[in-house]
Coordinates of C-alpha atoms and ligand atoms in Angstrom, one line a residue:
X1 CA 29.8 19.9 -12.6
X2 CA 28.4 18.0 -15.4
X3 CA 24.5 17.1 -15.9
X4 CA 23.7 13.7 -14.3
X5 CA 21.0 11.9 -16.7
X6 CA 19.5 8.5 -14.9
X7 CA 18.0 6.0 -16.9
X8 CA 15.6 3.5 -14.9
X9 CA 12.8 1.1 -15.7
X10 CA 10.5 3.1 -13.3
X11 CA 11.4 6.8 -12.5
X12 CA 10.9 8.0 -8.7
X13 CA 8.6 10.9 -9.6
X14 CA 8.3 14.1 -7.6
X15 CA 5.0 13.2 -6.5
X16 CA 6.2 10.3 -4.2
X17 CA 7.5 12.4 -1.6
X18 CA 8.8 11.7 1.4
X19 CA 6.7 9.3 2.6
X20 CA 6.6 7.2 -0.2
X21 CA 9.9 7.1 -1.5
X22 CA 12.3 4.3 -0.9
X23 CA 15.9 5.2 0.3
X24 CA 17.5 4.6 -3.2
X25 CA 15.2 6.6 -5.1
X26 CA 15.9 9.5 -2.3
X27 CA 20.0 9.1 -3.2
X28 CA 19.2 9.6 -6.5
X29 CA 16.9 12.6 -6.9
X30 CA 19.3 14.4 -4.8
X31 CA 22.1 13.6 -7.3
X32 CA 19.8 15.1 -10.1
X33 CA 19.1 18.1 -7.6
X34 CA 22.4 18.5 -6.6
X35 CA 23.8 18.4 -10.1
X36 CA 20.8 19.6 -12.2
X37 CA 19.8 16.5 -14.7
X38 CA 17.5 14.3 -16.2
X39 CA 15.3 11.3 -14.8
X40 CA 14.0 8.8 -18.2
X41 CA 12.2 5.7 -17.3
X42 CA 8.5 3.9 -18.5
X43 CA 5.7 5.5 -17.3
X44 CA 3.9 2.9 -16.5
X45 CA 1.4 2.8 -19.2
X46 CA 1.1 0.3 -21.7
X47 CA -1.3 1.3 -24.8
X48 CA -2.4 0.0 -27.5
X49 CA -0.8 0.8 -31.2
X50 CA 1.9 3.3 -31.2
X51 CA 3.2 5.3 -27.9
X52 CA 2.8 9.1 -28.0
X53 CA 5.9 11.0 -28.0
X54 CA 7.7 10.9 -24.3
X55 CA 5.9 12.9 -21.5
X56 CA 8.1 15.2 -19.6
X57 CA 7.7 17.5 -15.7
X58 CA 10.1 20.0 -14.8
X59 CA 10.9 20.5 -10.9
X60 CA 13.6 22.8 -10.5
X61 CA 16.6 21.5 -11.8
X62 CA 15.5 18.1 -12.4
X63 CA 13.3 17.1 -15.3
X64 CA 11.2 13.5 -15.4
X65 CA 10.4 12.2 -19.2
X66 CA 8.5 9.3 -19.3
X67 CA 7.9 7.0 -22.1
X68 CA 4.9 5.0 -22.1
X69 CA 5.2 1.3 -24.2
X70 CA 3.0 -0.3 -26.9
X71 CA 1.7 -3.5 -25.4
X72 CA 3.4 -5.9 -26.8
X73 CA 6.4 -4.1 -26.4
X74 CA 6.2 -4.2 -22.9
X75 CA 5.2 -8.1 -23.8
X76 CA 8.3 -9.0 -24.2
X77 CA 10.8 -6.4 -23.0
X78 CA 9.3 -6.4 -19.0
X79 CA 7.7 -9.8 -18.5
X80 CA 9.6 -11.7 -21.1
X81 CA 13.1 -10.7 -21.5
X82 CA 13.6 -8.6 -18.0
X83 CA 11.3 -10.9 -15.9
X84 CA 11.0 -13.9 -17.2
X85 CA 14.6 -14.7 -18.5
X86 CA 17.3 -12.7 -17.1
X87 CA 15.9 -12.0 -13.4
X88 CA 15.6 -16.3 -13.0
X89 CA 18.6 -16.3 -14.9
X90 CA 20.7 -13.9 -13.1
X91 CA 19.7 -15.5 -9.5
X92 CA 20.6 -18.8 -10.5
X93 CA 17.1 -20.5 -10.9
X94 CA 17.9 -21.8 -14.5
X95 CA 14.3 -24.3 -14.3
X96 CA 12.1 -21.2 -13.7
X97 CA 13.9 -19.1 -17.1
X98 CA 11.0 -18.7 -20.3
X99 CA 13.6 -17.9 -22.9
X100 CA 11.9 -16.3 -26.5
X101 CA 13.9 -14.9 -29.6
X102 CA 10.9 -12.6 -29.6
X103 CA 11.1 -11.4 -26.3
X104 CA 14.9 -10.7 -26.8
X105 CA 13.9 -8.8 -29.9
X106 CA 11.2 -7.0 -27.8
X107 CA 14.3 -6.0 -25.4
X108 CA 16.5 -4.5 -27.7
X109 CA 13.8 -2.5 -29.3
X110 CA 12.6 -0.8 -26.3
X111 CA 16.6 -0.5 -25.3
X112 CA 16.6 1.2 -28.9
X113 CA 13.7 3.1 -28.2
X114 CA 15.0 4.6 -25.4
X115 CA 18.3 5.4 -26.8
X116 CA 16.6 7.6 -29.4
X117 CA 14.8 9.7 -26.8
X118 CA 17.5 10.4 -24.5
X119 CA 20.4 10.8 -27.6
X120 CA 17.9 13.9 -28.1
X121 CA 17.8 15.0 -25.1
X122 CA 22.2 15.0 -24.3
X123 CA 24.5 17.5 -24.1
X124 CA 28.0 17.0 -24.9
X125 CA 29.8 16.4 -21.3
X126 CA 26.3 14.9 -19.9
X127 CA 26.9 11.8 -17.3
X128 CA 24.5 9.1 -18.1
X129 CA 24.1 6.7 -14.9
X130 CA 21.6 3.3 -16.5
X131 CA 20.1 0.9 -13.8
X132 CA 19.8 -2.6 -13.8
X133 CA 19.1 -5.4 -15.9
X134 CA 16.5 -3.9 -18.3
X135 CA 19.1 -2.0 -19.8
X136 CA 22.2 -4.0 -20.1
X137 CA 21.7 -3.4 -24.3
X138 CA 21.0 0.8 -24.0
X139 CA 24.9 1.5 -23.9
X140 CA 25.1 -0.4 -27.6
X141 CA 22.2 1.5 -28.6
X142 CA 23.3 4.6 -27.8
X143 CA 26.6 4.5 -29.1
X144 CA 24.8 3.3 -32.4
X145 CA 23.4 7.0 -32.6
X146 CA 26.6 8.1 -32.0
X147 CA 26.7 9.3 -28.6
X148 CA 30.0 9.6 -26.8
X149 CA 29.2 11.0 -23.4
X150 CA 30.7 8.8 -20.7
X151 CA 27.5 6.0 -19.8
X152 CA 27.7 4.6 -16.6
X153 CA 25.6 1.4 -15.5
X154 CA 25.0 0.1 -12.1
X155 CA 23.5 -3.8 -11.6
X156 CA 21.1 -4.1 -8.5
X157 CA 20.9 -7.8 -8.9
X158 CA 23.6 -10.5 -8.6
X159 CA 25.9 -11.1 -12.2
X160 CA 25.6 -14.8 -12.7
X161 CA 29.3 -17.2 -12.7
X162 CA 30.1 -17.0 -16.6
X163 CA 28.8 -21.2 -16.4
X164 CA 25.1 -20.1 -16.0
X165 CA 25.4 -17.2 -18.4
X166 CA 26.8 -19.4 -20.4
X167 CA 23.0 -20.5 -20.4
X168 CA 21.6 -17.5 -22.3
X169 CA 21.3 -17.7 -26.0
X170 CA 23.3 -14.7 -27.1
X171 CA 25.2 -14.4 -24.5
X172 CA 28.2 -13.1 -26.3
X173 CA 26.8 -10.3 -27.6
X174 CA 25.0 -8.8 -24.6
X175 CA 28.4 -8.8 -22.9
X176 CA 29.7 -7.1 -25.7
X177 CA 26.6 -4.4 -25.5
X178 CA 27.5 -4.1 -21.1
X179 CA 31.3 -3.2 -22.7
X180 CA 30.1 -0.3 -24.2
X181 CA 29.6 1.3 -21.5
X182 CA 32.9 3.3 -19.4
X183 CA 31.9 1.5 -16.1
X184 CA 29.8 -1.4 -14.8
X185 CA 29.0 -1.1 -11.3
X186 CA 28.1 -4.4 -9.5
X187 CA 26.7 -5.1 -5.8
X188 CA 29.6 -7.2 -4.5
X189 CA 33.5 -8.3 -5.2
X190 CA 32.1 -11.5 -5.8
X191 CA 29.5 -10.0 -9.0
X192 CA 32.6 -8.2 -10.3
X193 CA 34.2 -11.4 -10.5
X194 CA 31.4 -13.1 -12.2
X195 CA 31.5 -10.2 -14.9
X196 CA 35.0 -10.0 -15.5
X197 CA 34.7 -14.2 -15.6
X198 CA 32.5 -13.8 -18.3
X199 CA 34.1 -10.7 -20.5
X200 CA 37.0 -12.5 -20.7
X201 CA 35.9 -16.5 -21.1
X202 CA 32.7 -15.8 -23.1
X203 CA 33.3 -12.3 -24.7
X204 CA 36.8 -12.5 -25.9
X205 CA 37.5 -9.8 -23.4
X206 CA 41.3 -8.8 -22.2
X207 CA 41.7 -7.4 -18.6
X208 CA 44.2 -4.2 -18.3
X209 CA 45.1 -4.1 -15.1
X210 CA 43.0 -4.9 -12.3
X211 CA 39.9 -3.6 -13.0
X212 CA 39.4 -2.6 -16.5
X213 CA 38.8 -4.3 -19.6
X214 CA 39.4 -4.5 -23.4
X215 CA 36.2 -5.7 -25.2
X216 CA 35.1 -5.3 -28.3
X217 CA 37.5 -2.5 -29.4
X218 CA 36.5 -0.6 -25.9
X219 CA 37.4 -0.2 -22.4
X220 CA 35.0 -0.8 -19.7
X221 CA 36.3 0.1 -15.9
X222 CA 34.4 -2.6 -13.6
X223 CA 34.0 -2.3 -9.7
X224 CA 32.1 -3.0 -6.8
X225 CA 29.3 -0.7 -5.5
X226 CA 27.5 -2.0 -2.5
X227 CA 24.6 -0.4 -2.6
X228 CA 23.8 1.6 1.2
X229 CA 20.5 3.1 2.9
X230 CA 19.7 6.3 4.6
X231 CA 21.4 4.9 7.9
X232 CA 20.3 7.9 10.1
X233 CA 17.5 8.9 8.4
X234 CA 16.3 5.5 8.8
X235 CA 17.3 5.5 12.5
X236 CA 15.4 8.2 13.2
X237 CA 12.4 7.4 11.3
X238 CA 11.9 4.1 13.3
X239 CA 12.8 5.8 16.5
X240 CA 9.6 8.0 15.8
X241 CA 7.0 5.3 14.1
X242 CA 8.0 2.8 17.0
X243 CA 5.5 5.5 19.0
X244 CA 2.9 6.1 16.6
X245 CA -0.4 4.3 16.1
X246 CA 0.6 1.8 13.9
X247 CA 3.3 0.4 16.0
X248 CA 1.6 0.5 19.1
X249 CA -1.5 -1.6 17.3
X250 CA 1.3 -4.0 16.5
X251 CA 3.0 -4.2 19.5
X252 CA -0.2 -4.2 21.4
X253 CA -1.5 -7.4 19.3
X254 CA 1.7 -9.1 20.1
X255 CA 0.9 -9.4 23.8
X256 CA 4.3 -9.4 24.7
X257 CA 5.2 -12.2 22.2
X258 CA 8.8 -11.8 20.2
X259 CA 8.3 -10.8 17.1
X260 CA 9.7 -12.6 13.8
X261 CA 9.5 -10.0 11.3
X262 CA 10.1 -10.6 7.6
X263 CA 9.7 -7.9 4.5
X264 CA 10.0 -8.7 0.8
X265 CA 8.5 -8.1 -2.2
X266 CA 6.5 -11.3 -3.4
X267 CA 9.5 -13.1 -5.0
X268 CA 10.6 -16.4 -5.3
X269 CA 14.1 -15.2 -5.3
X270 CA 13.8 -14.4 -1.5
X271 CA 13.4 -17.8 -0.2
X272 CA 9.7 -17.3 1.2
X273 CA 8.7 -20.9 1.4
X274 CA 12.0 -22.4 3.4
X275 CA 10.9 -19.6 5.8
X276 CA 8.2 -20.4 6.7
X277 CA 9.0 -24.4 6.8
X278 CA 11.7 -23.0 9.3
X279 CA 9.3 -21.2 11.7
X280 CA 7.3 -24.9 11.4
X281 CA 10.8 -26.6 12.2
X282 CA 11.4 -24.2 15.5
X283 CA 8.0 -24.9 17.1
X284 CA 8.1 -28.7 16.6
X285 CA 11.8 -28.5 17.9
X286 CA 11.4 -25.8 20.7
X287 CA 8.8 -26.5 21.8
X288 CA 9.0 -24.0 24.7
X289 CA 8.6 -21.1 21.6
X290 CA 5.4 -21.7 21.1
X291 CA 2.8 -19.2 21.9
X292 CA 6.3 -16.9 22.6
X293 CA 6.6 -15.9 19.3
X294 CA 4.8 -14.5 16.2
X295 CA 6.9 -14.5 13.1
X296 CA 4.5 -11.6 10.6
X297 CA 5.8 -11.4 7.1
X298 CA 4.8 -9.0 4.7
X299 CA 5.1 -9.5 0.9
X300 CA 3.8 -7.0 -0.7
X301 CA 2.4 -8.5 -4.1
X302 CA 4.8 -7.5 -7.1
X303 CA 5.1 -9.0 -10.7
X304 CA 1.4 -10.3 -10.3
X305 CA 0.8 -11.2 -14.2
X306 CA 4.1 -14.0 -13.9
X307 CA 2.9 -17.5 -13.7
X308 CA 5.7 -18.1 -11.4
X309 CA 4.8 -15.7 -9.3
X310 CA 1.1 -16.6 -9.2
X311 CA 2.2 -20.3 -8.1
X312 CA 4.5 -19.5 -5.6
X313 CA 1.6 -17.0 -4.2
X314 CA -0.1 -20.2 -4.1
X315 CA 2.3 -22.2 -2.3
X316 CA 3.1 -19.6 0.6
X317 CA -0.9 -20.0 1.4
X318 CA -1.0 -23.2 1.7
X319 CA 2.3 -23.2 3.6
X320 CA 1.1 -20.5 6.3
X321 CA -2.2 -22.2 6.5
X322 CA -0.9 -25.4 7.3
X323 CA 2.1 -24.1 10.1
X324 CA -0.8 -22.1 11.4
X325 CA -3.7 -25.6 11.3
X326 CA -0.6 -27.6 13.4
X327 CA 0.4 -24.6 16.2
X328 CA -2.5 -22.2 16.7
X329 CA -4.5 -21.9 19.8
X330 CA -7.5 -20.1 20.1
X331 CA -5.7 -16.6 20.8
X332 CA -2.4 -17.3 19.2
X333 CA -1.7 -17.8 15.7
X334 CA 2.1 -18.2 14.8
X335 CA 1.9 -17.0 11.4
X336 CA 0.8 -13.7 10.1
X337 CA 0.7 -13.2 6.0
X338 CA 0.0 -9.7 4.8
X339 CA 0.0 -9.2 1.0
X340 CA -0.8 -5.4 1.3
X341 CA 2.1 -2.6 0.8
X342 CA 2.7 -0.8 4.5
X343 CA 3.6 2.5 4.1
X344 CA 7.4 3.3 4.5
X345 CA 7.5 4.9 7.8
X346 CA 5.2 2.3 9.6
X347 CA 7.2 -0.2 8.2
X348 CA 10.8 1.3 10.2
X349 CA 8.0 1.2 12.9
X350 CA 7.8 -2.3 12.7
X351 CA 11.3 -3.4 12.0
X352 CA 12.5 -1.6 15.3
X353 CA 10.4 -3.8 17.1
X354 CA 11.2 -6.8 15.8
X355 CA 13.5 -8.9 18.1
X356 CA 14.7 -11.0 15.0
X357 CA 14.9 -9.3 10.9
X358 CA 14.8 -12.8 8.8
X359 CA 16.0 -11.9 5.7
X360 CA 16.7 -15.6 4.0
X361 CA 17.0 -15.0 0.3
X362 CA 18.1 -18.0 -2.3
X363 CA 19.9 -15.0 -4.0
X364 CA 19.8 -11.4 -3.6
X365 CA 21.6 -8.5 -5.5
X366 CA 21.8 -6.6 -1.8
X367 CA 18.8 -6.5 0.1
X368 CA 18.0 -3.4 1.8
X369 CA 15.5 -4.4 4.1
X370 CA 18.8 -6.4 5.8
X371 CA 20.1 -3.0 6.2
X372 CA 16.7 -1.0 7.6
X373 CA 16.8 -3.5 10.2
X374 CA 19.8 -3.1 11.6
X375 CA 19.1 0.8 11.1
X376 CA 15.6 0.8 12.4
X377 CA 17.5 -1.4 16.1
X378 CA 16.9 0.6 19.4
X379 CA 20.4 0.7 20.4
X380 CA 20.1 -0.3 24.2
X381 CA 17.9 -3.0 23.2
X382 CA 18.9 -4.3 19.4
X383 CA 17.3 -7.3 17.8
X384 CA 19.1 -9.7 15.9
X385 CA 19.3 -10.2 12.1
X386 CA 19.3 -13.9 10.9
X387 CA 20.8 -13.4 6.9
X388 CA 21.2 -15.4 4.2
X389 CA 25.0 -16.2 3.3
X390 CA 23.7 -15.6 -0.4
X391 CA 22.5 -12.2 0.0
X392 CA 24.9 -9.5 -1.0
X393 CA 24.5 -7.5 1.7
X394 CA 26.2 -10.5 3.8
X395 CA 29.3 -9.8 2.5
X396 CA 29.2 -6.1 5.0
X397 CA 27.0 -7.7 7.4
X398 CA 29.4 -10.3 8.9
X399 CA 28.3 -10.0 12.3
X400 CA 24.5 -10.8 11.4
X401 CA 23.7 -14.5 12.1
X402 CA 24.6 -15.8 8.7
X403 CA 22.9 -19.0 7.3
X404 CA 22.7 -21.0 4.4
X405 CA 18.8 -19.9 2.8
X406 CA 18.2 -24.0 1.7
X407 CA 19.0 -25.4 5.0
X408 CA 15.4 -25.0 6.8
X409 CA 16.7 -26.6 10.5
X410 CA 19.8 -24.6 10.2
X411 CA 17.5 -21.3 10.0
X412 CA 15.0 -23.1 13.1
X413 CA 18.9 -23.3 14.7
X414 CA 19.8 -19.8 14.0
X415 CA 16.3 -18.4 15.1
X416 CA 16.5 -20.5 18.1
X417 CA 19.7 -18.9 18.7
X418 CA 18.9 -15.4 17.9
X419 CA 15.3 -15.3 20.3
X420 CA 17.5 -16.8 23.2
X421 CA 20.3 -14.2 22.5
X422 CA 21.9 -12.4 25.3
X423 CA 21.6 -8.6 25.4
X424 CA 25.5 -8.1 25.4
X425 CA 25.9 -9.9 22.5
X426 CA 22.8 -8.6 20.7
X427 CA 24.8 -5.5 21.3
X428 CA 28.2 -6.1 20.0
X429 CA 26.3 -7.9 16.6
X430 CA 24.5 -4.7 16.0
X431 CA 27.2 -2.2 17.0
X432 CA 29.9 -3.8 14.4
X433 CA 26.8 -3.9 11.6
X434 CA 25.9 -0.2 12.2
X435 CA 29.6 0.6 11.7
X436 CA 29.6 -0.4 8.7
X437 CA 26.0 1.1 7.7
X438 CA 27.3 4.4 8.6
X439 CA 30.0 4.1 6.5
X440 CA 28.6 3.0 3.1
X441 CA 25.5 5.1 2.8
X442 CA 23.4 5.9 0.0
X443 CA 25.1 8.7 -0.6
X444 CA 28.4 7.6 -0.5
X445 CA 26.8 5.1 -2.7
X446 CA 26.1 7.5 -6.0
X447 CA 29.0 9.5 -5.0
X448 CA 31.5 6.7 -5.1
X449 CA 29.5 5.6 -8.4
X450 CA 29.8 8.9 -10.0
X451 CA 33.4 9.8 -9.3
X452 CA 34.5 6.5 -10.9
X453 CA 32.3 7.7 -14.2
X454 CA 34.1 10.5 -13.5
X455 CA 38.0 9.3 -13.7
X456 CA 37.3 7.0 -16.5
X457 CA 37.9 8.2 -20.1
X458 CA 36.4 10.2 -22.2
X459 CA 34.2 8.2 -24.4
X460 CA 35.2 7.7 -28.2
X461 CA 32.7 7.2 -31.0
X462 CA 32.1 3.7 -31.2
Ligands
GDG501 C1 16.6 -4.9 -5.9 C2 17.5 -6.1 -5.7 C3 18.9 -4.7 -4.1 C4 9.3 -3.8 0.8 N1 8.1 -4.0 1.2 C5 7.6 -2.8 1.4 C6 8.5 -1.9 1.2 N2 9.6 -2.5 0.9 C7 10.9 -1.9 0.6 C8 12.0 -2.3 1.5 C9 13.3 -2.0 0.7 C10 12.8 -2.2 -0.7 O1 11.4 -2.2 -0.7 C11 13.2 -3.6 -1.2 O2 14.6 -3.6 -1.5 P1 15.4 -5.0 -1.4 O3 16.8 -4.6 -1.6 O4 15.2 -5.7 -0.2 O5 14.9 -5.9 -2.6 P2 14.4 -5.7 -4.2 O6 13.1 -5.0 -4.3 O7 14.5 -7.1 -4.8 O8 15.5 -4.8 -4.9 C12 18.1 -6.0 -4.3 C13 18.0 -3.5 -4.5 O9 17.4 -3.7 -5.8 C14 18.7 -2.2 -4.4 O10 19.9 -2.2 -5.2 O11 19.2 -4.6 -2.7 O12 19.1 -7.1 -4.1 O13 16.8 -7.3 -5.8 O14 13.7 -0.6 0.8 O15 11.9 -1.5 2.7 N3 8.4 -0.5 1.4 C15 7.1 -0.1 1.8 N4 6.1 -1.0 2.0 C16 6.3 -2.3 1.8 O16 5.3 -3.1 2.1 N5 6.9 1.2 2.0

């Protein structure tokens, strides 16, 4: 079997065992384990002047190098190209996208940077598997060097209609750069059709077949990947945390109120605000909810040092505040805001007694916490999950309550609906959603991923 090499912004080091690690990074270390391989991300660290040569750990058959990045490197590759042009970009927020010719620069260079350390690192028949959207340029690099091993690259977050790319100075050529890899792996049918939209309208691109493509004197094999959890270990982990302290704290706070759980990272792709307006929207409408429910979101803080996300920080406050000024009595308070990250298995704890997962992103590549609720549902007694129609995971998830993310009294409708749920429906809904969990799980995930590297052609000296 050949070596696997991953290539991701941040590498799931050994130290973040089991407790720690998120589902997806679990899928993948056990591809490296299985197949013996290589794990090359950023470590991190930003320093000042020059980064050192790349840091590597050995674990058995698995070895992490880590790169650390100059400052101003990581400038404009991570907050300015990554963050602050491509992730608005790619979920459709165009008015939120800072777009520099220095950042862009920034981007390729630490793409370039990174093709120099892991060209040095391959052997011959090596699979390289790259991750998402702060590496769409490292195939081009690489094959610059001259590498020829078969690069495979998987998109977490949504491909954009070729229209909005359309958007992105340079857009031509970074679709060139994707064709050089053998396959692009996207979340959903409807990503692959964005991509192949824009190969062929904005990157002179010629389809062969159904689901390749002629670019730029390559071929590039192109396919949906829905990305898939731990289902049972997930299952299991909730069944146990929904008894330990944690929980019981929770539960015990709740007084026997139904709980309105949320979990995201702090993102303004995930539709935060029109949440909260719709818990406001419920308790004006339904009256009879009030004091029967506590909707608690946590939002663990991420890309912090983003204006955009310092403002929409901002926003949430003063939306929770003021939802919680109009409802609360003295021992009830609707709306519970916690910034800090819960550690993974308290958080299954949680979902599995939440009587309704809302999960209302504007855009979303997947959106694993959709899945870990269904997952984490006591099966005699299953909440309900209220989705948004725009996350990718809504196009398995068919059976969840669907709803459109802007429409705040549509989601005040659809959490109306979902508290005053019978149990025999709740049942059927979560039933026909776990069906389809246990059938597309992480690891049928990166083992559908790799065997289409796999059957695609050798790659050719470009
Ligand atoms: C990107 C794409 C795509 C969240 N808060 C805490 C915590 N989490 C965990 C969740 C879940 C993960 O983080 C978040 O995954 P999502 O899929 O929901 O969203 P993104 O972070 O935006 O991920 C997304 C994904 O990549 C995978 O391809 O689905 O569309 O945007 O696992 O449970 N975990 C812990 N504490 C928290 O406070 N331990």
């Amino acid at each position: 079997m050949a070596r696997l090499v991953i290539v991701s912004n941040r590498v799931g080091l050994p130290e973040e065992g089991g407790r720690r690690a998120g589902g997806l990074v679990v899928a993948l270390r056990d591809a490296l384990k299985d197949r013996g391989g290589l794990w090359v991300g950023w470590s991190g660290e930003t320093v000042e002047g020059e980064p050192g040569p790349p840091r590597s750990l050995r674990r058995g058959r698995v070895t992490y190098v880590t790169l650390d990045l100059a400052r101003e490197a990581y400038e404009a590759y991570y907050v300015g190209f990554a963050n602050g042009t491509l992730w608005p970009l790619f979920h459709y927020r165009l008015g939120l996208i800072t777009f520099r010719r220095h950042d862009l620069e920034g981007y390729r260079a630490v793409n370039e940077a990174f093709a120099r350390t892991i060209a040095d690192l391959l052997r011959p028949d090596d699979l390289v598997w790259v991750h998402d959207y702060h590496f769409l340029a490292l195939a081009a690099a690489l094959r610059r060097l001259g590498v020829t091993n078969r690069l495979g690259f998987f998109l977490h977050i949504p491909f954009p209609a070729a229209e909005v790319l359309r958007a992105l100075p340079g857009h031509d050529r970074l679709l060139r750069e994707m064709a050089d890899y053998d396959l692009v792996g996207l979340q959903t049918e409807s990503d692959v059709r964005s991509f192949a939209e824009g190969l062929v309208r904005l990157a002179g691109g010629e389809p062969i077949g159904t689901d390749r493509f002629r670019c730029a004197e390559r071929t590039v094999a192109v396919g949906a990947f829905p990305v898939g959890i731990d289902t049972e270990g997930f299952a299991r982990l909730a069944a146990q945390s929904a008894n330990g302290p944690e929980a019981r704290r929770l539960a015990e706070s709740l007084a026997g109120r139904a709980l309105v759980l949320g979990v995201d990272r702090l993102d303004y792709s995930k539709g935060l605000p029109g949440r909260l307006q719709a818990v406001a929207e419920l308790l004006e409408r339904w009256p009879q909810w009030r004091r029967r429910i506590t909707y608690l979101q946590i939002a663990p803080v991420s890309r912090g040092e983003l204006r955009q996300y310092r403002a929409l920080r901002s926003e949430l406050d003063a939306l929770a505040g003021r939802t919680n000024a109009r409802f609360a009595d003295v021992d009830w308070t609707p709306v519970r805001w916690v910034t800090r990250n819960v550690p993974r298995p308290v958080l299954a704890g949680y979902l599995r007694l939440a009587r309704v997962g809302f999960v209302t992103p504007l855009r979303d590549g997947m959106n694993l916490v959709a899945k870990e609720y269904v997952a984490a549902q006591d099966p005699e007694d299953p909440g309900v999950l209220v989705l948004s129609r725009l996350a990718g995971a809504a196009e398995e998830l068919e059976s969840a309550l669907l709803v459109d993310p802007l429409d705040v009294e549509g989601l005040a409708e659809a959490l109306d609906r979902a508290l005053a749920m019978p149990l025999d429906e709740r049942r059927a809904r979560w039933a026909a959603s776990m069906e389809v969990l246990r059938a597309n799980t992480a690891a049928r995930w990166r083992t559908r991923f790799l065997e289409a590297l796999e059957a695609t052609r050798p790659a050719v000296a470009g």
